[in-house]
Coordinates of C-alpha atoms in Angstrom, one line a residue:
M4 CA -18.6 38.1 -20.1
I5 CA -19.7 35.3 -17.8
R6 CA -19.5 31.6 -18.5
S7 CA -21.1 29.2 -16.0
T8 CA -20.8 25.4 -15.5
S9 CA -21.7 23.0 -12.7
A10 CA -18.2 23.2 -11.3
T11 CA -16.9 26.7 -12.0
I12 CA -18.1 30.2 -12.6
R13 CA -15.5 32.2 -14.5
L14 CA -15.5 35.9 -14.9
L15 CA -13.2 36.9 -17.7
I16 CA -13.6 40.6 -17.4
L17 CA -15.0 42.4 -14.3
P18 CA -13.6 45.9 -14.2
Y19 CA -14.3 47.6 -10.9
A20 CA -17.5 45.7 -10.2
G21 CA -17.3 46.2 -6.5
L22 CA -17.8 43.9 -3.5
L23 CA -21.6 43.9 -3.8
L24 CA -21.6 42.4 -7.3
L25 CA -19.0 39.8 -6.2
Y26 CA -21.1 38.8 -3.2
V27 CA -24.2 38.4 -5.4
L28 CA -22.3 36.3 -7.9
V29 CA -20.9 34.0 -5.3
V30 CA -24.4 33.5 -3.8
I31 CA -26.0 32.9 -7.2
G32 CA -23.2 30.5 -8.1
A33 CA -23.5 28.6 -4.9
G34 CA -27.2 28.2 -5.5
L35 CA -26.6 27.0 -9.1
W36 CA -24.0 24.5 -7.9
L37 CA -26.1 23.1 -5.1
G38 CA -29.2 23.0 -7.4
H39 CA -27.4 20.4 -9.5
Q40 CA -27.6 17.9 -6.7
P41 CA -30.4 15.4 -7.2
P42 CA -33.3 15.4 -4.6
G43 CA -32.4 13.5 -1.5
K44 CA -28.8 13.0 -2.5
A45 CA -27.4 15.3 0.1
A46 CA -29.5 13.8 2.8
A47 CA -28.4 10.3 1.8
A48 CA -24.7 11.1 1.6
G49 CA -24.4 13.6 4.5
P50 CA -23.8 17.3 4.5
L51 CA -22.3 18.6 1.3
L52 CA -19.5 21.1 1.9
S53 CA -18.7 23.7 -0.8
L54 CA -15.4 25.5 -1.0
V55 CA -15.3 28.9 -2.7
M56 CA -12.0 30.0 -4.2
V57 CA -11.5 33.5 -5.6
L58 CA -8.5 34.4 -7.8
A59 CA -7.9 38.1 -8.7
L60 CA -6.5 38.8 -12.2
A61 CA -4.3 41.9 -12.3
G62 CA -3.1 43.8 -15.4
G63 CA 0.4 45.0 -16.1
A64 CA -0.1 48.1 -13.9
G65 CA -1.5 46.1 -11.0
I66 CA -5.1 47.1 -11.9
L67 CA -7.8 44.6 -11.3
I68 CA -9.1 43.3 -14.7
G69 CA -11.0 40.2 -13.7
L70 CA -11.7 37.5 -11.2
T71 CA -12.0 33.7 -11.2
I72 CA -14.4 32.2 -8.8
A73 CA -14.5 28.4 -8.3
L74 CA -17.0 26.5 -6.3
V75 CA -15.8 23.0 -5.3
A76 CA -18.0 20.4 -3.7
V77 CA -15.7 19.0 -1.1
G78 CA -18.1 16.3 0.0
E79 CA -18.3 14.9 -3.6
S80 CA -14.5 14.9 -3.8
R81 CA -14.2 12.8 -0.7
R82 CA -16.9 10.4 -1.8
A83 CA -15.1 10.0 -5.1
E84 CA -11.9 8.9 -3.3
G85 CA -13.0 5.4 -2.8
H86 CA -13.9 5.1 -6.5
I87 CA -10.5 6.4 -7.5
Q88 CA -8.8 3.9 -5.2
E89 CA -10.8 1.1 -6.8
I90 CA -9.7 2.3 -10.3
Y91 CA -6.0 2.2 -9.2
R92 CA -6.5 -1.2 -7.7
R93 CA -7.9 -2.7 -10.9
A94 CA -5.2 -1.1 -13.0
S95 CA -2.5 -2.5 -10.6
L96 CA -4.1 -6.0 -10.8
T97 CA -4.1 -5.9 -14.6
E98 CA -0.5 -5.0 -14.6
M99 CA 0.4 -7.7 -12.1
A100 CA -1.6 -10.3 -14.0
A101 CA 0.3 -9.5 -17.2
E102 CA 3.6 -9.8 -15.3
L103 CA 2.5 -13.2 -13.8
V104 CA 1.6 -14.6 -17.2
H105 CA 5.1 -13.5 -18.5
D106 CA 6.8 -15.1 -15.5
L107 CA 4.9 -18.4 -15.9
R108 CA 6.0 -19.0 -19.5
N109 CA 9.5 -20.2 -18.7
P110 CA 8.5 -22.8 -16.0
L111 CA 5.7 -24.1 -18.3
M112 CA 8.1 -24.4 -21.2
A113 CA 10.5 -26.3 -18.9
L114 CA 7.7 -28.6 -17.9
R115 CA 6.9 -29.3 -21.5
A116 CA 10.5 -30.0 -22.4
N117 CA 10.9 -32.4 -19.4
A118 CA 7.7 -34.2 -20.4
K119 CA 9.1 -34.8 -23.9
A120 CA 12.4 -35.9 -22.4
L121 CA 10.6 -38.6 -20.5
L122 CA 9.6 -40.2 -23.9
V123 CA 13.0 -39.8 -25.4
S124 CA 15.2 -40.8 -22.4
P125 CA 13.2 -43.2 -20.2
E126 CA 16.5 -44.2 -18.4
Q127 CA 16.6 -40.7 -16.9
T128 CA 13.1 -40.9 -15.5
A129 CA 14.0 -40.3 -11.9
E130 CA 16.1 -37.2 -12.6
I131 CA 13.5 -35.7 -15.0
V132 CA 10.6 -36.3 -12.6
A133 CA 12.6 -34.5 -9.9
E134 CA 13.1 -31.5 -12.2
I135 CA 9.3 -31.6 -13.0
D136 CA 8.5 -31.6 -9.3
R137 CA 10.8 -28.6 -8.7
D138 CA 9.1 -26.7 -11.5
I139 CA 5.6 -27.5 -10.1
V140 CA 6.6 -26.4 -6.6
A141 CA 8.0 -23.1 -8.1
L142 CA 4.8 -22.5 -10.0
N143 CA 2.7 -23.2 -7.0
R144 CA 4.7 -20.8 -4.9
K145 CA 4.3 -18.0 -7.5
L146 CA 0.6 -18.6 -7.9
T147 CA 0.0 -18.7 -4.1
G148 CA 1.9 -15.5 -3.7
F149 CA -0.1 -13.8 -6.4
L150 CA -3.3 -14.9 -4.7
D151 CA -2.0 -13.6 -1.3
L152 CA -1.1 -10.3 -3.0
T153 CA -4.5 -9.8 -4.6
R154 CA -7.0 -11.1 -2.1
K155 CA -9.2 -8.7 -0.2
Q156 CA -8.4 -7.9 3.4
D157 CA -11.6 -8.8 5.2
E158 CA -10.2 -9.0 8.7
I159 CA -11.6 -6.5 11.2
F160 CA -9.5 -3.7 12.5
A161 CA -9.4 -4.0 16.3
P162 CA -7.4 -2.6 19.2
T163 CA -4.2 -4.7 19.4
D164 CA -1.3 -4.9 21.7
P165 CA 1.6 -4.5 19.3
G166 CA 4.2 -6.0 21.7
A167 CA 2.2 -9.3 21.9
L168 CA 1.7 -9.3 18.1
I169 CA 5.4 -8.9 17.4
A170 CA 6.2 -11.7 19.9
D171 CA 3.7 -14.0 18.1
A172 CA 5.4 -13.3 14.7
V173 CA 8.8 -14.0 16.3
R174 CA 7.5 -17.3 17.7
L175 CA 6.4 -18.4 14.3
A176 CA 9.7 -17.4 12.6
A177 CA 11.9 -18.9 15.4
P178 CA 12.4 -22.4 13.7
I179 CA 13.5 -20.8 10.4
L180 CA 15.9 -18.5 12.2
R181 CA 17.3 -21.3 14.3
K182 CA 17.9 -23.4 11.2
Q183 CA 20.1 -20.5 9.9
G184 CA 21.9 -20.3 13.2
L185 CA 20.3 -16.9 14.1
G186 CA 18.7 -15.5 17.2
I187 CA 16.3 -12.7 17.9
L188 CA 17.0 -9.5 19.7
L189 CA 13.8 -7.8 20.9
D190 CA 14.1 -4.0 21.4
I191 CA 10.5 -3.1 22.2
E192 CA 9.3 -0.2 24.4
S193 CA 7.5 -1.5 27.5
T194 CA 4.6 1.0 27.2
L195 CA 3.5 0.8 23.6
P196 CA 0.1 2.2 22.9
T197 CA -2.8 0.1 21.7
V198 CA -3.1 0.2 17.9
A199 CA -6.1 -0.4 15.6
L200 CA -4.8 -3.2 13.3
Q201 CA -5.7 -6.2 11.2
A202 CA -3.7 -8.4 13.5
G203 CA -3.4 -11.4 11.3
A204 CA -2.3 -9.3 8.3
I205 CA 0.3 -7.4 10.2
R206 CA 1.6 -10.7 11.8
D207 CA 2.0 -12.1 8.2
A208 CA 3.9 -9.0 7.1
L209 CA 6.3 -9.3 10.1
L210 CA 6.7 -13.0 9.4
N211 CA 7.6 -12.2 5.8
L212 CA 10.2 -9.6 7.0
L213 CA 11.7 -12.0 9.5
I214 CA 12.0 -14.7 6.8
N215 CA 13.7 -12.2 4.5
A216 CA 16.1 -11.3 7.3
A217 CA 16.9 -15.0 7.8
Q218 CA 17.7 -15.3 4.1
S219 CA 19.9 -12.1 4.0
G220 CA 23.2 -14.0 4.2
Q221 CA 23.8 -13.3 7.9
R222 CA 25.6 -16.3 9.3
S223 CA 25.6 -15.6 13.0
G224 CA 24.3 -13.3 15.7
S225 CA 20.7 -12.0 16.0
I226 CA 18.0 -10.3 13.9
R227 CA 16.9 -7.2 15.7
V228 CA 13.2 -6.3 16.0
G229 CA 12.4 -2.9 17.4
A230 CA 9.2 -1.1 18.2
R231 CA 8.5 2.3 19.7
A232 CA 5.8 5.0 19.7
V233 CA 6.6 8.0 17.5
R234 CA 4.6 11.1 16.5
Q235 CA 3.2 9.4 13.4
G236 CA 2.1 6.3 15.3
L237 CA 3.9 3.0 15.8
R238 CA 7.4 2.5 14.4
I239 CA 8.6 -1.1 13.8
E240 CA 12.1 -2.0 12.6
V241 CA 13.6 -5.3 11.5
D242 CA 17.4 -5.2 11.2
D243 CA 19.7 -7.9 9.7
R244 CA 23.5 -7.9 9.3
G245 CA 23.5 -9.6 5.9
S246 CA 25.1 -8.6 2.6
G247 CA 22.8 -5.6 2.1
I248 CA 21.0 -4.5 -1.1
A249 CA 22.5 -3.0 -4.2
A250 CA 21.6 0.7 -4.6
A251 CA 20.0 0.0 -8.0
D252 CA 17.7 -2.7 -6.5
L253 CA 16.4 -0.7 -3.5
P254 CA 13.7 1.3 -5.4
R255 CA 12.3 -1.9 -7.0
L256 CA 12.2 -4.3 -4.1
F257 CA 8.5 -3.7 -3.4
T258 CA 7.6 -4.2 -7.1
P259 CA 5.6 -7.4 -7.6
F260 CA 7.7 -10.3 -9.1
Y261 CA 11.0 -8.4 -8.7
T262 CA 13.5 -10.4 -6.8
T263 CA 17.3 -10.6 -6.2
K264 CA 17.1 -14.2 -5.1
A265 CA 17.6 -17.2 -7.4
D266 CA 14.7 -19.0 -5.9
G267 CA 12.5 -16.0 -4.9
N268 CA 9.1 -15.2 -6.3
G269 CA 9.3 -11.5 -5.8
L270 CA 6.1 -11.2 -3.9
G271 CA 7.0 -11.2 -0.2
L272 CA 7.8 -7.5 0.1
A273 CA 5.0 -6.6 -2.3
I274 CA 2.6 -8.3 0.1
V275 CA 4.1 -6.4 3.0
R276 CA 3.7 -3.1 1.3
R277 CA 0.0 -3.9 0.4
I278 CA -0.7 -4.8 4.0
V279 CA 0.9 -1.6 5.4
Q280 CA -0.8 0.6 2.8
A281 CA -4.1 -1.0 3.8
H282 CA -3.4 0.4 7.3
H283 CA -2.6 3.8 5.8
G284 CA 1.0 3.4 6.8
R285 CA 4.4 3.5 5.2
V286 CA 7.2 0.9 4.7
W287 CA 10.7 1.3 3.3
L288 CA 14.2 -0.3 3.3
D289 CA 17.6 1.2 4.0
N290 CA 21.1 -0.3 3.9
R291 CA 22.6 0.0 7.4
A292 CA 25.9 1.8 7.9
G293 CA 27.3 -1.2 9.7
G294 CA 26.1 -3.7 7.1
G295 CA 22.8 -5.3 6.4
V296 CA 19.3 -3.9 5.9
R297 CA 16.8 -2.2 8.0
V298 CA 13.1 -2.4 7.1
T299 CA 10.9 0.3 8.7
L300 CA 7.1 0.3 9.1
I301 CA 5.1 3.3 10.4
L302 CA 1.5 2.4 11.3
P303 CA -1.1 5.0 12.5
L304 CA -2.7 4.3 15.9
K305 CA -6.2 4.6 14.5
Q306 CA -7.8 3.8 11.2
P307 CA -10.3 6.2 9.4
E308 CA -13.4 4.9 7.8
I309 CA -12.4 5.3 4.1
P310 CA -14.2 3.5 1.3
G311 CA -12.1 1.2 -0.7
W312 CA -11.4 -2.4 -1.6
W313 CA -9.2 -3.1 1.4
T314 CA -11.3 -1.4 4.1
S315 CA -13.0 -3.4 6.8
R316 CA -15.1 -2.2 9.7
T317 CA -12.9 -0.4 12.2
I318 CA -13.5 -1.1 15.9
D319 CA -11.9 1.0 18.6
S320 CA -13.2 0.5 22.1
R321 CA -11.8 3.9 23.2
T322 CA -14.2 5.9 21.0

């Protein structure tokens, strides 16, 4: 019995059919599969690769009782990857928007209560107006962070000197660090390779991490920023000697709107993760044995041309 679809030809029973029959079926199946492609589609999308998988079905005595043959269009799967990424992006945005609406309710209710208080207690106008101003600032920070998190990355990937980029981020963060009484210790290899980056986005990510380190509770000393080449690409580390992170909070710190700070909006690390993922890299946090937190980024040296909402043109002068 043979059942055929556009994706799979399944042989439920094929007792001792022989190699010739198997060969004929594979060829016929491949023809049927490729025949489903609309005219001109393969030419427009590039060569279509088909992967043939054969699974032998054995009985209790080890006797061959059947075969399963699957023909998979690898090219189609790869082209579908961009659409899958877009689906995940939209689902993520929907979830974040729902969370944002939830988080905005309390500040809005506080604004309403203070507006009513102005009518009831005009003698407290200055104090109430100050509270309203604080609530508006908090709302603006949250909305701005949400826009930063959800905006498309249109910057071009270009060959970048990571040492110079890190130095630029440190320069921008220096006033904030000095205000906290902190310095910067640079631990950067002198011969770092050129990396294909969206330089502005990575600088923003590093600035976010440096500001987080400044707010870690560390009262003196320096924030360490390290960078070196590793097998996976470029490894960047930002170390502080603050109070560390509770173990229960570590898995959730990159979740949008999750924060351990009283005045935080919970979007800084989420933005960092989005930027790093747009570079097909990884980012994670660890508590350091000597106290404080280490944030580690791994960025590949080159960027593939992958369709998706974050992807820009990739430029690499070496290719």
